[in-house]
Short mmCIF file of C-alpha atoms in Angstrom, two decimals:
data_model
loop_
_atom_site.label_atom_id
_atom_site.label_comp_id
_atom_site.label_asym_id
_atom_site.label_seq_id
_atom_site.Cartn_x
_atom_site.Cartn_y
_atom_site.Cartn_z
CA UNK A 1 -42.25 36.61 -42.46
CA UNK A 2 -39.68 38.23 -40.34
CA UNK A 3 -36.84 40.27 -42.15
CA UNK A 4 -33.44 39.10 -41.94
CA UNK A 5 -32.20 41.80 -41.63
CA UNK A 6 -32.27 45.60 -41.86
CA UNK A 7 -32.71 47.51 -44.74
CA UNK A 8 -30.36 51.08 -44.74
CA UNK A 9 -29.80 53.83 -46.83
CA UNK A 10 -26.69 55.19 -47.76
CA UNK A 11 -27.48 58.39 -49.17
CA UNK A 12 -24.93 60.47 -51.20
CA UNK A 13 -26.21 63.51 -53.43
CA UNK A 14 -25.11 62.39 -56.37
CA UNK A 15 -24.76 58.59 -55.56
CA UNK A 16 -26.58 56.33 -53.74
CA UNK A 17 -25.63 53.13 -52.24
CA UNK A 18 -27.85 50.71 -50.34
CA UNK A 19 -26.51 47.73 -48.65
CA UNK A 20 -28.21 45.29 -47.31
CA UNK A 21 -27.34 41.09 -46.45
CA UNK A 22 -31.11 40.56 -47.96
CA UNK A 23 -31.61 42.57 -51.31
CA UNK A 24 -30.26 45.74 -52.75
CA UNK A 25 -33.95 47.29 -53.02
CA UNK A 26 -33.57 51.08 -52.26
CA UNK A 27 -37.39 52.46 -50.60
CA UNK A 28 -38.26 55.26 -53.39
CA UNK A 29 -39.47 57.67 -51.00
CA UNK A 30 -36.26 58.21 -49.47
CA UNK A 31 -34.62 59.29 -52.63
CA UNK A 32 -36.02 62.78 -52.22
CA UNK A 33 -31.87 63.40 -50.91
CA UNK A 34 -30.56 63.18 -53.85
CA UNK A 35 -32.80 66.19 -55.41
CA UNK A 36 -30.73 69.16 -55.99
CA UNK A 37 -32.63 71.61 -54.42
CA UNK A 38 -34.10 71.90 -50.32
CA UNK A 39 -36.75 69.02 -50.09
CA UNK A 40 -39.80 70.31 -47.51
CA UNK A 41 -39.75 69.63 -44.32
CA UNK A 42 -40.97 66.17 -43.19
CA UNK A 43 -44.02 66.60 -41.33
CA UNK A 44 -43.81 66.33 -37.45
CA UNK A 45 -46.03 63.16 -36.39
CA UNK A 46 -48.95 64.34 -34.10
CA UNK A 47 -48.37 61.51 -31.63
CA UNK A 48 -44.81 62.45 -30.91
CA UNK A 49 -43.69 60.52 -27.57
CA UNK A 50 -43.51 62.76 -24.75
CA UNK A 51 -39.92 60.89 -24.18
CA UNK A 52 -38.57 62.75 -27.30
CA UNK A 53 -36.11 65.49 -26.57
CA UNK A 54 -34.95 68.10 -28.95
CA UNK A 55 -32.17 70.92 -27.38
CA UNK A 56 -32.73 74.36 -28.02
CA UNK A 57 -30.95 76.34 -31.31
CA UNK A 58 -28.42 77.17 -32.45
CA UNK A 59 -26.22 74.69 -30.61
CA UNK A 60 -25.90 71.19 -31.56
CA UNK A 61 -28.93 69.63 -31.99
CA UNK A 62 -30.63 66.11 -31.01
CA UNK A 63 -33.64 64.36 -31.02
CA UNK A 64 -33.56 61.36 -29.21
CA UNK A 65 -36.60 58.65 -27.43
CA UNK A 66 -36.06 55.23 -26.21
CA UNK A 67 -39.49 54.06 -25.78
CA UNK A 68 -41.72 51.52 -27.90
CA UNK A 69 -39.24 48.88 -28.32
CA UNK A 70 -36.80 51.43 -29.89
CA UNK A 71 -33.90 53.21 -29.32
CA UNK A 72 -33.32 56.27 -31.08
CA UNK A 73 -30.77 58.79 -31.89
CA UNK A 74 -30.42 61.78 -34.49
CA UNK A 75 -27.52 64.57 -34.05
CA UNK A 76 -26.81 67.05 -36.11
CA UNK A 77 -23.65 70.14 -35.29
CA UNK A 78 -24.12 73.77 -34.64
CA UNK A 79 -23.16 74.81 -38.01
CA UNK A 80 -25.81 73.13 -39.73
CA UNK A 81 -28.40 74.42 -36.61
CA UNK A 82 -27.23 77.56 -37.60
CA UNK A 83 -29.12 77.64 -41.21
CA UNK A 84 -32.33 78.09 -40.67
CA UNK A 85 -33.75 76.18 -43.76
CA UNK A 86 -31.32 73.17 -43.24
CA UNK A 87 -31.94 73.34 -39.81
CA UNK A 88 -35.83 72.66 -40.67
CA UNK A 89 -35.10 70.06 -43.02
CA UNK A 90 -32.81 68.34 -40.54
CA UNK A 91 -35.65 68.52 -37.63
CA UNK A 92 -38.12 67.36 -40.18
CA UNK A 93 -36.26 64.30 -41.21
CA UNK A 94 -35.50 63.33 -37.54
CA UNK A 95 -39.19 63.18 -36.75
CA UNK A 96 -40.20 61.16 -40.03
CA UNK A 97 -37.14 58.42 -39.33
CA UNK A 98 -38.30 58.39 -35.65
CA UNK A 99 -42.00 57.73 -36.40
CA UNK A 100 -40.82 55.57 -39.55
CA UNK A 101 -38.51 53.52 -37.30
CA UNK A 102 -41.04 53.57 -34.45
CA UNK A 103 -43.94 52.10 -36.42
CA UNK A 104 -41.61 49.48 -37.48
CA UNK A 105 -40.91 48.59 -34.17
CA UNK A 106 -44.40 48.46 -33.21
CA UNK A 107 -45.37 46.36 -36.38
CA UNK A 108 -42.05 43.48 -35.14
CA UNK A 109 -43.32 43.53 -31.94
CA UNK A 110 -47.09 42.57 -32.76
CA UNK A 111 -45.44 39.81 -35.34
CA UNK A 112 -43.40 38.51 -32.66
CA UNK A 113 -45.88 38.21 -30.38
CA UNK A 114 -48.40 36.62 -32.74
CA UNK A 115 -45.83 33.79 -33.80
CA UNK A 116 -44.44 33.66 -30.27
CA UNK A 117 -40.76 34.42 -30.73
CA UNK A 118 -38.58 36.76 -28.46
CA UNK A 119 -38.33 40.25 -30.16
CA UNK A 120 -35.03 42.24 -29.62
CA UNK A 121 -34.88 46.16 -29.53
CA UNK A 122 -34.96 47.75 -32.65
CA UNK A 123 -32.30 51.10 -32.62
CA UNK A 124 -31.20 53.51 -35.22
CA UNK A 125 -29.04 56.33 -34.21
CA UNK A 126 -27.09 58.48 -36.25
CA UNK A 127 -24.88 61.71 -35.87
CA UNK A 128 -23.83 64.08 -38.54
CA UNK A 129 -20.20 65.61 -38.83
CA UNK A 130 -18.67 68.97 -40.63
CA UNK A 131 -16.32 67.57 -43.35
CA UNK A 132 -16.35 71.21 -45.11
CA UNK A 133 -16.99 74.25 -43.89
CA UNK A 134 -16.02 77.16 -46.53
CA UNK A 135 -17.20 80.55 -47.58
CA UNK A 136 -19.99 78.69 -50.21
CA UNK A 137 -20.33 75.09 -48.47
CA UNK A 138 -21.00 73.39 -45.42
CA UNK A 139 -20.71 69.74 -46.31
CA UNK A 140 -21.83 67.11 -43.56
CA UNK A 141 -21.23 63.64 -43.36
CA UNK A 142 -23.13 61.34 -41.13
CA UNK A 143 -22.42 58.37 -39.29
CA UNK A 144 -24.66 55.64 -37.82
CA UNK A 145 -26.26 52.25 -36.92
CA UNK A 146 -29.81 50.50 -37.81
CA UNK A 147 -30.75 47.76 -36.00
CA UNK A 148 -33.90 45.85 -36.84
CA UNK A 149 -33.92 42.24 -35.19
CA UNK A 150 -31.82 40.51 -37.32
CA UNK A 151 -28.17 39.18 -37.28
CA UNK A 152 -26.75 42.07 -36.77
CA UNK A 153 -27.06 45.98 -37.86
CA UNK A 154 -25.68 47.59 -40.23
CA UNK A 155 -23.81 51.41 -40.46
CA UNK A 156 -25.19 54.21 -42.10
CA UNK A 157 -23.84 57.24 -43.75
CA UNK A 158 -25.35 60.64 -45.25
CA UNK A 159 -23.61 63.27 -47.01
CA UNK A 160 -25.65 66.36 -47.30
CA UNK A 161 -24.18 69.23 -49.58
CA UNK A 162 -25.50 72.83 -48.74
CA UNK A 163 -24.88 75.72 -50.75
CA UNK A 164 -24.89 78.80 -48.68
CA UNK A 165 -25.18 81.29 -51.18
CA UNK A 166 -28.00 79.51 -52.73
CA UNK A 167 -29.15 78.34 -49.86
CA UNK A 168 -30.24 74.93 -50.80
CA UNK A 169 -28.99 71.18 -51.13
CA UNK A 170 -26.66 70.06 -54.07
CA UNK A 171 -25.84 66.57 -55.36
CA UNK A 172 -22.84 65.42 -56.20
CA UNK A 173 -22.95 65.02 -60.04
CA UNK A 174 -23.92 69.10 -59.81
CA UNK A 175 -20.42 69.94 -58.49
CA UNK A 176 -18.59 67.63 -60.72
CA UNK A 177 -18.37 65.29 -63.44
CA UNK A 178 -18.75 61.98 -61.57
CA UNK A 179 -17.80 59.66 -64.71
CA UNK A 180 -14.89 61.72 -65.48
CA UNK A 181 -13.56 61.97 -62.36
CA UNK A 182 -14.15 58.37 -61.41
CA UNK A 183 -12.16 57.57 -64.90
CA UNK A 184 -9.14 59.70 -63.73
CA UNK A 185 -9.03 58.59 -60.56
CA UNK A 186 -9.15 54.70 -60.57
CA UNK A 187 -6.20 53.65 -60.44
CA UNK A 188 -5.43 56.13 -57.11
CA UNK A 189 -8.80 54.69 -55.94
CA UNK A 190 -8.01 50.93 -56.21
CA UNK A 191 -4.66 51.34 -55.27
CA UNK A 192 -6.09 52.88 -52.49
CA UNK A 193 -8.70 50.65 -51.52
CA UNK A 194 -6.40 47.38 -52.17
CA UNK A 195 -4.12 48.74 -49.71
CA UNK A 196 -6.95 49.42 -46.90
CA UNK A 197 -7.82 45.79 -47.36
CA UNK A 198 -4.77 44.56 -47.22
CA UNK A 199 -4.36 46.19 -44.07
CA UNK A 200 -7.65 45.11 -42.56
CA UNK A 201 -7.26 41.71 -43.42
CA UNK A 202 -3.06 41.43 -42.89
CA UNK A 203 -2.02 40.06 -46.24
CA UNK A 204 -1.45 41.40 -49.66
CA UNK A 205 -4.80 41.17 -52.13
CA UNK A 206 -4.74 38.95 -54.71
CA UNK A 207 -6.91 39.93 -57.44
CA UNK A 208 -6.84 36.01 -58.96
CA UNK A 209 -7.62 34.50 -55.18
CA UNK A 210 -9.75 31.12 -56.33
CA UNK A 211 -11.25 31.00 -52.45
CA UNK A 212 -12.50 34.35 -52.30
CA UNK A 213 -15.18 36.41 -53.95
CA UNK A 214 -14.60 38.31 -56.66
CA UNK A 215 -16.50 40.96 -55.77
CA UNK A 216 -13.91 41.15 -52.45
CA UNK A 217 -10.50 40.91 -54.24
CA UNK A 218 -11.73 43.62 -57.55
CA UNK A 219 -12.10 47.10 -57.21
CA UNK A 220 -15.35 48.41 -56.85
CA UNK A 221 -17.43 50.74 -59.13
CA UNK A 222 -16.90 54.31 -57.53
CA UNK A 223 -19.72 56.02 -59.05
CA UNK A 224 -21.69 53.73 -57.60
CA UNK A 225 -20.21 54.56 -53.79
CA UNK A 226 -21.56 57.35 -51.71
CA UNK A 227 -19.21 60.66 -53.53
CA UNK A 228 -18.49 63.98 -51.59
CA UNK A 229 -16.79 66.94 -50.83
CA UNK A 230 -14.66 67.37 -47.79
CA UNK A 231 -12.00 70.42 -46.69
CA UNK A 232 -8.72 69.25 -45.23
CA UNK A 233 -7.41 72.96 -45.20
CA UNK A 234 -10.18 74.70 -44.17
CA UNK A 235 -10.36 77.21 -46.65
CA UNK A 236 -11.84 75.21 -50.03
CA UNK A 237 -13.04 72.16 -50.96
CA UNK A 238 -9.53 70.03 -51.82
CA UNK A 239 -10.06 66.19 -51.55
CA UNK A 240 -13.16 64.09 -52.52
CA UNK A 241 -14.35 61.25 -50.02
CA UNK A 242 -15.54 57.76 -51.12
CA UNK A 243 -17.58 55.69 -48.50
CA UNK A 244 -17.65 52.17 -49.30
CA UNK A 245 -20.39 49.96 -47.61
CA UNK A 246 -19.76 46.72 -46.00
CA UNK A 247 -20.34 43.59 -48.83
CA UNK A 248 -18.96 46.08 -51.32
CA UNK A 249 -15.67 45.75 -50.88
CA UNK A 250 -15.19 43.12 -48.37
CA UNK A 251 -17.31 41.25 -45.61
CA UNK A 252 -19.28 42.55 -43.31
CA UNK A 253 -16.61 41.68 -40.46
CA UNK A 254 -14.19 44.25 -42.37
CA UNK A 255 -17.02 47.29 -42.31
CA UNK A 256 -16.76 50.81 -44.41
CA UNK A 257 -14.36 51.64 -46.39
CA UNK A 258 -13.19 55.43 -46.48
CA UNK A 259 -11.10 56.66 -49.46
CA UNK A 260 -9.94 60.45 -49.73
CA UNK A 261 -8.62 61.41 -53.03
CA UNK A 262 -6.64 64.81 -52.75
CA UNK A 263 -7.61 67.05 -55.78
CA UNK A 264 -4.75 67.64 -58.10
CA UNK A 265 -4.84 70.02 -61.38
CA UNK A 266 -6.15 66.78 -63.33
CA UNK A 267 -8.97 66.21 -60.84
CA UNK A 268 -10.12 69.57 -60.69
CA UNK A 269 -10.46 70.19 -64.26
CA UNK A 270 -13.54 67.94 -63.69
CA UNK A 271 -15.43 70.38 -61.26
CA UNK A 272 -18.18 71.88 -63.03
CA UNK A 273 -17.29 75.70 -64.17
CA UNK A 274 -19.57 77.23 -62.15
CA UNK A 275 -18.26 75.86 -59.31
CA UNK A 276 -14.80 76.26 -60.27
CA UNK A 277 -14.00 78.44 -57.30
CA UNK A 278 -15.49 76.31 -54.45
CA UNK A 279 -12.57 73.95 -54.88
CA UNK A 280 -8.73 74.09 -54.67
CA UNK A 281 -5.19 71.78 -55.00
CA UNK A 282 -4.90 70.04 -52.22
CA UNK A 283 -1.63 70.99 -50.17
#
């Protein structure tokens, strides 16, 4: 049967969030992102198109082919090109989505041909983003689209956490107490969030609304979102970001939701000690 749709990944280290119009299932081999440490390099497919195009280091990189029925688009900045063993891991991953997204393809194509209905180009692209860039942490934040033949696609976003000093990958929950900071900062983070929709949709939210879905008028579970790290002064990490998924929050017509919450003295007392001095107030 054909899918109805695509299935992405949200990845957070520390959270992750799938969404998805047909089922909530998360592929297990893709949760190697939220291991605390540098996962090994994906291996690079043997049959890579000749179409494929990778620019030279340490600039920004890309890997890109639009051949097979797909189009296809990974980008990552010069900072992260400039760390060797991210910039491996980063390479790596772009040639296991690409062969990943190009078997798929291949595998639609045959199906559609077999049960003679028209088959649409399948695309994935994503770019990665600096959010943080300190002494101890480069924090990246990617955003995207997967396409697979159904309705319609649906965005993607990847926070990856590198330690410099360590020189490896950190989740999340590592850095802070999630559960405690999600407890402190609800009511900021509703409030928040209620006032985004209220914006996208041009009238107040009303949390007792008979004719729409509760899950679209209540405030969502933010452990549960993809959690990170970003660096509005430069110097220190000093808000944390929560990406909310379309169907989360609201319909798919509304999209993502992004809610920063600036760290204040309550917030920060739930950073883990030993990261204590990675993070700051937020001015």
């Amino acid at each position: 049967m054909r899918p109805c749709c695509n299935r992405p990944l949200i990845l957070a280290l520390g959270a992750a969030l799938a969404v998805s119009a047909c089922s909530g299932a998360v592929p297990e081999d893709r949760h190697s992102g939220n291991k605390a440490q540098t996962p090994a390099p994906a291996a690079v497919p043997q049959n890579a198109a000749p179409a494929n195009k990778m620019t030279p280091s340490p600039g920004p990189q890309t890997l890109s082919s639009k051949a097979g029925g797909l189009d296809y688009s990974y980008k990552w900045p010069a900072e992260a090109a400039a760390i060797p063993a991210l910039n491996i891991w980063l390479r790596g991953n772009a040639e296991k989505l690409l062969a990943e997204n190009r078997a798929a393809a291949k595998e639609a194509q045959v199906e559609a041909k077999a049960n003679d209905f028209p088959y649409h180009d399948y695309s994935y692209e994503e770019e990665y983003a600096t959010v943080a860039d300190t002494p101890r942490m480069l924090v990246l934040l990617s955003s995207g689209y997967v396409y697979t033949g159904g309705a319609h696609g649906m965005p993607i976003a990847t926070a990856i956490l590198w330690d410099k000093a360590a020189q490896k990958r950190l989740a999340t929950t590592v850095l802070i107490d999630l559960p405690r900071f999600a407890a402190l900062a609800k009511k900021r983070f509703c409030a928040e969030l209620d006032r985004q929709r209220a914006e996208k949709r041009g009238e107040p939210v009303r949390h007792d609304d008979p004719n729409e879905l509760s899950d679209f008028v209540q405030c969502v579970e933010l452990t549960k979102q993809l959690v990170l790290p970003v660096s509005k002064g430069g110097k220190a990490l000093d808000n944390m970001r929560v990406v909310i998924g379309p169907y989360e929050a609201g319909p798919y017509a509304e999209g993502s939701y992004q809610i920063d919450l600036p760290l204040d003295a309550g917030l920060l007392a739930t950073v883990q000690p030993r990261y204590r001095d990675v993070f700051a107030a937020a001015r």
